[in-house]
Every structure is written in C-alpha cells, then in structure tokens.
Amino acid sequence: MGNSPSSPLADCLNSVCNGRDNCVAYPDNLLYQLSWVNRYNLDISVEPVAVTRPSNAQDVSDFIKCAVSNNVKVQPKSGGHSYANFGLGGQDGELVIDLVNLQDFSMDTTTWHATIGGGTKLSEVTDRLHDNGKRAISHGTCPGVGIGGHATIGGLGPSSRMWGSCLDHVIEVEVVTADGTIQRASETENSDLFFALKGAGAGFGVITEFVVKTHPEPGNVIQYSFSLSLGKHADMISVFQQWQDLISDPDLDRRFGTEFVMHELGVIITATFYGTEDEWTASGIPEKIPTGKVSVVVDDWLAVIAQQAEDAALWLSEVRSAFTARSLAFRANEMLSTNTITQLMNYIDDADRGTLLWFLIFDATGGAISDIPTNETAYSHRDKIMFCQGYGIGIPTLTQATRDFMGGIINTIQSNAAQSLTTYPGYVDPNLQTPQESYWGPNLVTLGEIKSKWDPKDLFHNPQSVRPAETD
C-alpha cells in the first residue's frame, strides 16, 4: 500500500482495505502514476486523490461511501482507454475505482446468457465466451479495452451492423449507485437506471457485473484488406467516394463491416463479412468495394478476432502515448459531398501535420444498431451510418501543429455540413463545446432527470458526463 497519508478519506479507504496488498494507492506512492494511474493519453495530466482496486461489489460500495462522506467525486476504470483519461476522473482529485480484479465469468447453457465481471478486457471476453460453448457478442477490436466502459457507452465493432452494439447485448447488470447500494438493473427492475447505464454509464454508477445475451460464433468469415500508397492524398478522392457510396446503400448486407483508414503514406481499407465465399460474392459487395488484395476465408473465430486486433494495432496501440483525438458522426443525409472530400484531401496534403503518425478512420455503422429506437437506451446514434475518428500522435510529445491539423480536419468537414454534426461518446472528444448535447442529443433531457433521481449530487462525474437536471 506504500505510505498511507493521514486524512479522513485515506483512513476510510484503508479501513475498507483492512491491510490487503494492492487495494489502494495514493499520490505519495513512488509508482503511483506509472502503475496505478497509468494514463492512456499522456498529453492529458490527471492525478486522482486515490486509486482503489476492489475485490467485489461490497468493496465498491464501501469505497463509494468513503467518497460520499468526504465530498469526493468518483469514476470507475475498467480498461482505462478513454482518450481523455475519463476513467481516471479526467481532472485532478477524483477517486478512481479500478475494476481490474472483477473477473468473474459464468455461462448459463440453457439461455446462453453470460455473466461477465466489470473489469474484464475484450480479449478475455472473447476467450471466455469461446471456451464456454463457442459463443460470441459484438464488441470492438482493441483487446485491452475493458467491458465496463465499452458496454456502457456503446461498444462498436466489425459485427455491430449484424448483431448490434455491445451494449445492445446487455440484459441485466449489478451496479453500485451513489448511495452505495448494490442494485440490479434491467428492463423490468430499475428500468430508468438501466436506460441510462446503456449509453451514459460513467455518470450513473459502477457496474460490477454484466449479464449479456450471446450468439453462436460465426462459421466462415471473409476478411478483406486493400492497401494503397499514393503520392498525395488528393489521389484518394475517387477511392473514398467509392467506399462511401458502398456503405451509404440502405440495403447493404448487415453481415458486412468496414473501415477506411487514411495515414501518412496512403490508405488501408479493411472489411469483414460474416458468411461463406459464395455469400460474399452474392452480396454484390466485391463488385463495389475498392479492389485490392484477394479476400481470405477464415473459419476460426479466434483467428478472426486476432487479425482484427492486429489491424487495430496499426493505429491504436496498447502503448501509452501523447495524442489528440477528434471525431464526428454522420446520418445518411450528412455524408461527405465530392466537394467536401476534395477540400478534405487537399487540406491534408497542404497542412503542417506536425507528426508522421496520424490516422483518420471512417467506419460504417447502422444496420442492426438502427433497429432499436433512439429513446430505448441512452445511446443516441441509432440514426448514424458512418463515424470518423482523427488521431494525431506525438513523438515523443504532442505539438500544437498536430492539434491544429486534427482540428482543421474536423473544421473542414463541419464547415461543409448543413447542420452541426454530433459524435459518439466512445470516441470522446475533449474539445467539444457542448459535449453532452453532442453525445446524447435527444436523450439528454431524460438522462438529466434520471441523474437527478439516482445521483443528484453528481458523485459520478467527469468533465463531459451527464449532469443532474435543473430543479426548482
């Protein structure tokens, strides 16, 4: 535990830990920032008042009660991959509840519902579902991301157009609320809280376990990639237009997921199709997608996930770095015009990028995600069919030129849009002027009312979380 400072909060936390090793640490610990805080984005400094590592839901409850009695804000951390370090509070002085030890797993082989601990990483989710009946759920490709944040903010990945988002698989949770009570929440129990947790979870409680519906693992899977290196990004205008036309098709096969990734040297188009080679051909997609490397048929689900993780590692490494991240979301009527695409590519070519390590990622969404009404969960982007994420990575430090470059990309796209574009809170953008409106849009008023009921003093807080509604 290191040296334990003397304060009412520290005394309370130490009492909960009761001498257990690796249960709580404070800023005077020599390894505090490196081993306990472990910022994902090294460009954003943050120092929590303490980091706790509960062993069970009762520990979480007791830690929350310590925070309440000492007027300290709280944020849970699962994998710790928030682009703005929100799992660490996003600002100094918060109490972090690191869920790393909450690793329980069980499978009901009658219903095929899995119970998953709130600190489980996505790679472990994949392995445990595979080992317990060859089951699967929809989730993202970065293996170190934790389910605690992923399944409470959205959770998008290659199979989301087919199966829905990660949070669409959640049917029940165990959650500790702001008064320290260990609760169950589902569509039939504490349903208002369940609504909020499915899309805005960090502002409403600490989820200690998820119950999720699962699917049989897909059989054959087609993996496709096309890598193109060109003299300048303006040469990609027609390639991007072709890709965007493909994903804009309202009848696009839901078994298909794809990304268009721009980087310093060119573009990579990745795609996954959950079906046989004959079905892939029959879908018509091979005739419409920019042509490159021959598609590969894979019938090993774990190999598919491993390849997707390897692809993701090209631009989202597990290595902690200093970076800036910007993002936007697009409805079908907000897709980029040829003029906007041209302006964007010319801007990228002409700008001072400040780094060689940058990425602009467009990914297709919609499909099964759009089947669920916008007001059924807090996740409000059911009407979107494309997202973009821009990353500029500092080597070794982030420069203002790189920040300006990423800001210029967003401004170029936004200035050509008919209305203000919103974005998904999983691609958190700390530069947003009205983040809550952008993230939760038409659901924000309802979320504020639920927040006022369950967390009126805003215990669960980060710089962009839902705030309690104004009350008379």
XYZ file of C-alpha atoms in Angstrom:
472
model
C 0.000 0.000 0.000
C 3.013 2.307 0.392
C 2.854 5.227 2.770
C -0.726 5.904 3.777
C -1.409 9.625 4.170
C -3.453 10.701 7.145
C -6.791 12.152 6.128
C -10.418 11.205 6.744
C -10.699 9.843 3.174
C -7.485 7.814 3.432
C -8.491 6.481 6.847
C -11.821 5.346 5.406
C -10.289 3.703 2.319
C -7.598 1.997 4.400
C -10.268 0.669 6.717
C -12.077 -0.915 3.772
C -8.847 -2.500 2.536
C -8.027 -3.744 6.024
C -4.364 -4.379 5.278
C -4.836 -6.061 1.880
C -1.999 -5.525 -0.590
C -2.674 -3.727 -3.879
C -6.017 -2.448 -2.641
C -5.418 1.319 -2.586
C -2.649 3.734 -3.504
C -2.103 7.458 -3.042
C -0.020 10.119 -4.830
C 2.895 9.652 -2.416
C 3.418 6.119 -3.796
C 6.545 6.188 -5.985
C 4.816 4.034 -8.621
C 1.500 5.877 -8.404
C 1.427 7.415 -11.889
C 3.179 4.512 -13.612
C 1.463 1.507 -12.065
C -1.773 2.772 -10.557
C -2.901 5.780 -12.586
C -1.373 4.632 -15.905
C -2.777 7.365 -18.159
C -3.825 6.260 -21.646
C -3.364 9.727 -23.138
C -0.056 11.119 -21.886
C -0.959 14.569 -23.179
C -3.666 14.975 -20.529
C -2.353 15.153 -16.985
C -4.532 13.920 -14.175
C -3.854 12.969 -10.562
C -6.617 11.136 -8.701
C -6.805 11.605 -4.957
C -6.502 7.809 -4.699
C -6.846 4.683 -6.837
C -8.684 1.709 -5.350
C -8.850 -1.883 -6.595
C -11.923 -3.565 -5.127
C -12.205 -7.331 -4.930
C -16.004 -7.454 -5.044
C -19.150 -5.351 -5.162
C -19.098 -4.804 -1.397
C -15.683 -3.165 -1.685
C -17.042 -0.909 -4.411
C -19.954 0.034 -2.166
C -17.676 0.805 0.760
C -15.293 2.888 -1.359
C -18.226 4.905 -2.723
C -19.449 5.563 0.814
C -15.970 6.840 1.701
C -16.114 9.234 -1.241
C -19.593 10.468 -0.342
C -18.650 11.165 3.257
C -15.606 13.147 2.118
C -17.279 15.020 -0.769
C -15.018 13.457 -3.417
C -16.111 12.678 -6.988
C -15.854 9.108 -8.311
C -15.099 7.462 -11.650
C -14.835 3.755 -12.434
C -11.999 2.436 -14.595
C -12.265 -0.843 -16.498
C -9.670 -0.987 -19.286
C -8.666 2.652 -18.963
C -8.811 3.514 -22.687
C -10.636 6.841 -22.519
C -8.990 9.243 -24.976
C -9.395 11.996 -22.350
C -8.478 9.829 -19.325
C -12.049 9.987 -18.028
C -11.630 6.624 -16.286
C -9.219 8.492 -14.039
C -11.704 11.295 -13.491
C -10.470 13.465 -16.356
C -9.475 16.047 -13.740
C -7.441 16.085 -10.543
C -8.779 14.986 -7.186
C -11.269 12.240 -8.023
C -11.429 8.764 -6.502
C -10.761 6.046 -9.067
C -12.397 2.648 -8.664
C -10.256 0.339 -10.810
C -12.259 -2.807 -11.574
C -9.268 -4.912 -12.661
C -9.991 -7.602 -10.048
C -13.647 -8.086 -11.027
C -13.109 -11.037 -13.371
C -15.967 -13.425 -12.585
C -17.408 -15.330 -15.519
C -20.195 -17.871 -15.882
C -22.366 -19.192 -18.708
C -25.949 -20.379 -18.424
C -26.018 -23.103 -21.078
C -29.825 -23.137 -21.073
C -30.292 -19.477 -22.035
C -26.731 -18.888 -23.295
C -26.620 -15.759 -21.157
C -23.119 -14.983 -19.877
C -22.285 -13.160 -16.652
C -19.099 -11.119 -17.027
C -17.162 -9.186 -14.386
C -16.913 -5.430 -14.879
C -13.120 -5.436 -15.153
C -12.862 -7.975 -17.974
C -10.928 -6.940 -21.084
C -12.381 -7.601 -24.518
C -9.710 -10.178 -25.373
C -10.699 -12.091 -22.239
C -14.395 -11.755 -23.091
C -13.708 -13.362 -26.474
C -11.679 -16.215 -24.984
C -14.115 -16.989 -22.174
C -17.135 -16.984 -24.455
C -15.279 -19.281 -26.856
C -14.249 -21.644 -24.089
C -17.814 -21.844 -22.752
C -19.832 -23.009 -25.716
C -18.179 -21.234 -28.651
C -20.329 -18.158 -28.130
C -19.755 -14.536 -29.131
C -21.037 -10.984 -28.712
C -20.455 -7.836 -30.700
C -17.581 -5.639 -29.479
C -14.628 -3.605 -30.667
C -11.268 -4.844 -31.867
C -8.793 -3.389 -29.354
C -8.029 -6.273 -26.983
C -7.079 -4.168 -23.954
C -10.347 -2.217 -23.794
C -12.443 -3.074 -20.741
C -16.059 -4.135 -20.980
C -17.002 -1.779 -18.141
C -16.718 1.317 -20.311
C -17.282 -0.355 -23.668
C -20.672 -1.863 -22.825
C -21.950 1.278 -21.090
C -21.084 3.801 -23.800
C -21.949 1.847 -26.963
C -19.276 -0.621 -27.974
C -18.878 -0.702 -31.742
C -17.018 -3.274 -33.813
C -16.971 -5.272 -37.072
C -20.035 -7.361 -36.172
C -22.150 -4.430 -34.899
C -24.062 -3.982 -38.150
C -25.062 -7.657 -37.890
C -25.676 -8.059 -34.147
C -25.979 -4.535 -32.736
C -23.589 -2.735 -30.407
C -22.012 -4.285 -27.329
C -24.498 -2.553 -25.039
C -27.370 -3.974 -27.098
C -26.340 -7.388 -25.746
C -26.632 -6.319 -22.098
C -29.843 -7.590 -20.484
C -29.058 -7.019 -16.803
C -26.350 -5.540 -14.581
C -25.233 -5.451 -10.994
C -24.465 -1.817 -10.224
C -23.441 0.196 -7.190
C -25.253 3.532 -7.084
C -24.365 6.866 -5.491
C -25.684 5.924 -2.055
C -23.502 2.804 -2.018
C -26.395 0.393 -2.580
C -25.694 -2.737 -4.617
C -28.597 -2.933 -7.086
C -29.800 -4.973 -10.042
C -30.970 -3.117 -13.128
C -32.740 -4.430 -16.214
C -35.763 -3.616 -18.372
C -38.001 -4.859 -15.536
C -36.036 -3.683 -12.455
C -34.809 -0.106 -12.013
C -35.547 0.345 -15.702
C -34.819 4.078 -15.741
C -31.338 3.469 -14.341
C -30.841 0.643 -16.853
C -31.753 3.059 -19.678
C -29.048 5.479 -18.504
C -26.389 2.833 -17.953
C -26.769 1.687 -21.569
C -25.029 4.633 -23.171
C -24.035 7.022 -20.373
C -22.884 4.627 -17.680
C -19.967 6.587 -16.210
C -22.341 9.199 -14.834
C -24.719 6.833 -13.064
C -22.917 4.089 -11.163
C -20.228 1.445 -11.050
C -21.228 -1.762 -12.838
C -19.645 -4.772 -11.187
C -21.119 -7.436 -13.491
C -22.942 -7.667 -16.786
C -25.403 -10.303 -17.954
C -25.325 -10.483 -21.749
C -27.115 -12.447 -24.430
C -24.732 -14.285 -26.763
C -24.668 -15.730 -30.271
C -23.103 -18.851 -31.714
C -19.717 -17.988 -33.206
C -19.959 -17.326 -36.933
C -18.720 -20.079 -39.196
C -16.863 -18.829 -42.252
C -15.694 -15.233 -42.212
C -14.321 -13.258 -45.148
C -11.527 -10.826 -44.269
C -10.640 -8.241 -46.874
C -7.996 -5.522 -46.992
C -6.807 -3.068 -49.598
C -3.681 -1.006 -49.019
C -2.894 1.858 -51.371
C 0.112 4.168 -51.309
C -0.127 7.311 -53.400
C 1.897 10.440 -53.976
C -0.713 12.672 -52.356
C -3.993 12.234 -50.528
C -5.898 14.082 -53.261
C -5.340 10.969 -55.376
C -7.705 9.135 -52.979
C -10.776 11.245 -53.704
C -12.376 8.711 -56.048
C -11.388 5.778 -53.812
C -13.058 7.338 -50.770
C -16.113 8.258 -52.831
C -16.422 4.652 -53.988
C -16.147 3.338 -50.429
C -18.636 5.910 -49.080
C -21.122 5.096 -51.847
C -20.887 1.428 -50.836
C -21.628 1.993 -47.150
C -24.398 4.503 -47.949
C -26.511 1.799 -49.586
C -29.576 1.369 -47.335
C -29.729 -2.278 -48.410
C -26.082 -3.001 -47.583
C -25.742 -6.552 -46.262
C -25.652 -6.424 -42.464
C -23.038 -9.151 -42.314
C -20.540 -6.605 -43.646
C -18.385 -4.254 -41.565
C -15.651 -1.966 -42.910
C -13.226 0.870 -42.179
C -11.436 3.364 -44.404
C -8.160 4.399 -42.738
C -6.066 7.299 -44.023
C -2.497 7.716 -42.807
C 0.726 9.464 -43.802
C 1.557 7.129 -46.671
C -1.836 6.297 -48.105
C -4.966 4.374 -47.189
C -5.980 0.987 -45.821
C -9.499 -0.361 -46.371
C -10.387 -3.249 -44.085
C -13.582 -5.268 -44.208
C -15.166 -8.276 -42.566
C -18.030 -10.323 -43.979
C -19.664 -12.963 -41.802
C -20.538 -15.658 -44.305
C -19.194 -18.012 -46.952
C -17.301 -17.015 -50.065
C -20.392 -17.727 -52.173
C -22.482 -15.478 -49.916
C -19.789 -12.780 -50.122
C -19.956 -12.912 -53.907
C -23.757 -12.963 -53.922
C -23.884 -9.853 -51.700
C -22.561 -7.762 -54.574
C -20.056 -6.054 -52.314
C -16.917 -7.377 -54.102
C -18.047 -5.520 -57.220
C -18.457 -2.247 -55.332
C -15.579 -2.124 -52.835
C -12.262 -0.608 -53.983
C -10.285 -3.548 -55.367
C -7.065 -4.734 -53.828
C -5.738 -7.748 -52.017
C -7.614 -11.021 -52.570
C -10.122 -11.815 -49.829
C -9.269 -14.596 -47.397
C -11.789 -17.075 -45.985
C -11.252 -17.853 -42.299
C -13.228 -20.453 -40.339
C -11.512 -19.985 -36.962
C -13.322 -17.319 -34.911
C -10.360 -16.674 -32.595
C -8.104 -16.174 -35.619
C -10.572 -13.607 -36.967
C -10.526 -11.687 -33.689
C -6.731 -11.869 -33.530
C -6.425 -10.464 -37.044
C -8.824 -7.641 -36.261
C -6.809 -6.805 -33.157
C -3.628 -6.799 -35.244
C -5.269 -4.463 -37.755
C -6.425 -2.168 -34.956
C -2.922 -2.106 -33.506
C -1.748 -0.390 -36.676
C -3.339 2.794 -35.410
C -4.477 2.199 -31.822
C -1.559 0.716 -29.948
C -1.661 -0.514 -26.374
C 1.402 1.643 -25.822
C 0.568 4.771 -23.835
C 1.282 7.915 -25.864
C 0.529 11.618 -26.122
C -2.196 12.147 -28.696
C -5.113 14.290 -29.746
C -8.400 12.736 -30.847
C -11.333 14.313 -32.714
C -14.491 12.698 -34.053
C -17.786 13.192 -35.911
C -20.918 11.165 -36.717
C -22.962 11.154 -39.913
C -26.556 10.391 -40.839
C -27.362 9.210 -44.361
C -28.120 12.794 -45.409
C -24.866 14.083 -43.910
C -22.361 12.068 -45.923
C -19.419 13.901 -47.463
C -20.042 15.530 -50.834
C -17.455 15.264 -53.608
C -16.601 18.909 -52.929
C -16.075 18.220 -49.202
C -13.954 15.140 -49.935
C -11.825 17.207 -52.316
C -11.386 20.003 -49.775
C -10.510 17.470 -47.081
C -7.852 15.682 -49.141
C -6.323 18.969 -50.299
C -6.262 20.224 -46.705
C -4.457 17.071 -45.552
C -1.881 17.432 -48.341
C -1.199 21.109 -47.628
C -1.348 21.191 -43.809
C 1.546 21.130 -41.373
C 0.711 17.822 -39.743
C 3.345 18.088 -37.017
C 3.809 14.306 -36.924
C 4.230 11.337 -39.218
C 1.954 9.253 -37.017
C -1.638 10.262 -37.635
C -4.793 8.475 -38.748
C -8.224 9.449 -39.991
C -10.576 6.489 -39.657
C -14.050 6.294 -41.195
C -16.128 3.304 -40.125
C -19.536 2.048 -41.203
C -22.296 1.750 -38.622
C -26.078 1.327 -38.691
C -27.637 -1.990 -39.625
C -28.908 -3.831 -36.552
C -27.935 -0.873 -34.341
C -30.577 1.192 -36.124
C -33.349 -1.330 -35.411
C -33.591 -0.152 -31.799
C -35.498 3.112 -31.169
C -33.334 6.071 -30.171
C -35.257 6.508 -26.910
C -34.917 2.869 -25.803
C -31.382 3.317 -24.415
C -29.186 6.320 -23.656
C -27.135 5.583 -26.792
C -28.493 8.168 -29.230
C -26.689 7.446 -32.508
C -29.116 4.868 -33.900
C -29.631 7.025 -36.993
C -25.935 7.245 -37.940
C -24.367 5.226 -40.754
C -20.760 6.462 -40.500
C -18.321 7.754 -37.900
C -14.922 9.363 -38.349
C -12.113 9.494 -35.819
C -8.945 11.525 -36.196
C -5.794 10.799 -34.187
C -2.543 12.727 -34.096
C 0.181 11.081 -32.028
C 3.134 12.969 -30.587
C 6.645 11.573 -30.970
C 7.544 11.907 -28.160
C 5.371 14.905 -27.266
C 2.294 16.323 -28.924
C 2.821 19.571 -30.815
C 0.375 22.408 -31.362
C 0.755 21.834 -35.104
C -0.691 18.328 -34.713
C -3.567 19.613 -32.591
C -4.290 22.268 -35.216
C -4.068 19.688 -38.011
C -6.687 17.462 -36.405
C -8.848 20.471 -35.599
C -8.585 21.563 -39.231
C -9.834 18.181 -40.451
C -12.943 18.480 -38.278
C -13.480 22.110 -39.277
C -13.155 21.278 -42.985
C -15.863 18.626 -42.728
C -18.106 20.603 -40.362
C -17.941 23.824 -42.393
C -19.428 21.985 -45.373
C -22.233 20.356 -43.369
C -25.750 21.760 -43.354
C -26.054 21.407 -39.587
C -23.835 20.787 -36.576
C -22.543 17.213 -36.606
C -22.624 15.187 -33.399
C -20.433 12.326 -32.214
C -20.300 9.086 -30.248
C -19.051 9.297 -26.634
C -16.898 6.201 -27.149
C -14.760 8.384 -29.428
C -14.591 11.019 -26.719
C -13.574 14.465 -27.965
C -12.351 16.754 -25.150
C -12.517 19.768 -27.484
C -16.309 19.760 -27.853
C -18.058 22.959 -26.769
C -21.345 21.215 -25.882
C -20.297 17.592 -25.317
C -23.419 16.333 -23.566
C -25.652 17.563 -26.391
C -23.317 16.039 -28.979
C -23.077 12.674 -27.245
C -26.651 12.121 -26.065
C -28.743 14.570 -28.113
C -32.469 13.783 -27.879
C -31.947 11.610 -24.775
C -30.134 14.267 -22.726
C -33.208 15.744 -21.007
C -34.352 12.297 -19.887
C -30.830 11.450 -18.719
C -30.686 14.642 -16.655
C -33.933 13.709 -14.928
C -32.671 10.189 -14.194
C -29.401 11.640 -12.911
C -31.338 13.899 -10.526
C -33.081 10.843 -9.110
C -30.124 8.467 -8.789
C -27.152 10.817 -8.360
C -28.448 14.305 -7.501
C -25.093 15.499 -6.119
C -23.201 14.373 -9.236
C -20.934 11.933 -7.412
C -20.148 10.050 -10.643
C -18.518 12.833 -12.589
C -16.076 13.575 -15.379
C -15.723 16.774 -17.445
C -18.273 15.588 -20.043
C -20.619 13.296 -18.095
C -24.359 13.812 -17.739
C -25.308 16.461 -15.161
C -28.395 16.432 -12.920
C -31.383 18.286 -14.341
C -32.078 21.759 -13.011
C -34.755 21.602 -10.322
C -36.912 24.398 -8.923
